[in-house]
Amino acid sequence: MSLLAHPRTLPLLVAGAFFMEFLDGTVIATALPAMARDFGLRPVDLSVGVSAYLFTLALLLPASGWAAERFGARRVFCAAVGVFTLASVACGLSTGLASFTLARIVQGAGGALMVPVGRLAVLRATPKPDLMRVMAILTWPALTAPVIAPPLGGFIVTAASWRWIFFINLPIGLLGLWLAARVVPTARAGTPRRFDAPGFALVGSAVLALLGAVELMGREAVDWRLVGACAAAAVALGGPALRHLRRHPAAILQLDGFAVRSFSVCMRGGTLFRVAVGAVPFLLPLLFQVGFGLDAFRSGLLVLALFLGNLGMKPLTTAVLQRFGFKRVLVADALLASLAILALAGLSPATPLPVTLLLLAVAGATRSMGLTTINTLAFAEIAPDAMGGANTLFNMFQQFGFGFGVALGALALRLAEVWRPASALHATPAEFRIAFALVSLAGVAAALDALRLPADAGAEVARRS
C-alpha cells in the first residue's frame, strides 16, 4: 500500500492543517511588541489584527458546510489551504497596521473553511469502528500547538525576525496542497442546500459593527460619535438579524438550541468565560516584554507555563466532573479562573520565578477545566436532530468569545493608560494590573450566569463518562 493510499494519510493531513492554524493563532501574541516597533505603533494597537482574524473565522464558519456541499471537499480544502498560506506570506510582508489587518482577515477566511471542511472530509471517509482513533489524531493539534507556540514564537523573534512566524507556513502549506490534491475525496454530499445570503449579511454586519465600537473605544483619541454610530448600527442590524434567524426555514444559524437551558448558559456564560481567559494569552506577552523588559524568547518560556497547566489539567477533567457535577464545577471554576487572573495582576519583575510559574500554571488549569466543562455540557442535552445547528452556533460563539477577549484586553489596557505617569514612555506594570483586574470581571459574570443551571445539568453525560 502506498503512503497516499494509507487510511491514516487523510487524518494526518487534516491534523497538520489544524496544527498550522492553531499554531498561527497562538504564536502571534509573543511577536506583537517586535511588530509594533517595526510599524511605529504601540503593541496594544495591533490587537485589531488579532481580533479581526478570530472574528473572520467565526463569521465564515457557517458557510463552510455549504461550500463543501456546493463545490466538493477537495476543491474547498485546497482553496482554503492556498488562501491561508498566501495570506500568511502577506502577513509577513506587511508594513503597517492596515496591510497586516487585511492579511489577517484573508487568513481567517482561509482558516474558517480549512478546519471544518477538513474535519468533514475525514468523518465521511472514516468507518465507524475507526472513528475514535481518527478523532484522537485530529485532537492533538489543539493540545500541542498552544504549548509549542509561545517559546517557538519567542525564539523566532529573538533569533531572526517576527516575519518568519508567518513565512514558515509557506513550505507547510505547499506540502499540504500537494497532498490534499491527491488524498482528499472529491465526492459531494448530494444536492447542496440554498445559502442564506440575507442572514449571513445581517449577522456579519451586526457583529462587525459591534467589534468596531469596541475597537474605537480603545483608541487614544476616541471619536464618541463614531463609537455611537457603530453601536447604533449593531443594535439596528441585530434586531432584523434575530427576526430573520427565527423565521427563515433554512437560516444560516439555527437558534433551536437556546430552548435548552444548559446550552443557552454555555452560550452566554461560556462566551463570557472565553472573553476572560481569551484576554490572558494576549496580555501576558505584553506584560513580560513591555512591562518587565524581557526579550521575546524569555517571555515565551514564561507563557509556556500557562499552557502546560492547561494541558496538565486535561487528564483530570472527567474525574472532577463525575465527582462534583457540571454546575458546581462551572461555578467554582469560573470564580477560581477570575481569582487566578486577578493574581496575575500582582506579578512584578521582583516576583520569584517559582511563584510566577505556579500562578501561570493555575491560570492555565482553570482555563482548561472551564473550557472542557463548557464544551461538554453544551451538547449534553441537545437532541440528535438539532446537533448540527447547535454545533455551528457553538463554534461561532467560541471564536467570538476569544475575539472579544483580545478586544477587551486591549480596551482595558488602553483605559488603564489614564494612570500612566507622564514620564513613562511605555505601558507600566501598574497598567497591566488594572487590565487584568477588569478582565477578571468577565469570569465573575460567567459564574453568576452558571448559577441558572439546574443542579443535575448534564448528569447523564457525566455518569457515562
Coordinates of N, CA and C in Angstrom, one line a residue, residues 17 80 108 124 137 144 174 209 329:
A17 N -3.0 20.5 8.9 CA -3.6 21.8 8.6 C -4.2 22.4 9.9
A80 N -8.8 26.6 0.6 CA -8.6 27.2 1.9 C -7.2 27.1 2.3
G108 N -7.9 34.5 8.1 CA -9.1 34.0 8.8 C -10.1 33.4 7.9
R124 N -16.5 11.7 6.9 CA -17.2 11.0 5.8 C -16.4 9.8 5.3
I137 N -6.4 11.6 16.5 CA -5.4 12.2 15.7 C -5.7 13.7 15.5
T144 N -1.3 20.5 21.5 CA 0.1 20.7 21.4 C 0.5 22.1 20.9
L174 N 2.5 24.5 1.1 CA 2.7 23.9 -0.2 C 2.7 22.4 -0.2
A209 N -20.1 45.7 13.3 CA -20.4 47.0 13.9 C -20.1 47.0 15.4
V329 N -18.9 22.5 39.2 CA -17.6 22.7 38.6 C -17.6 24.0 37.9

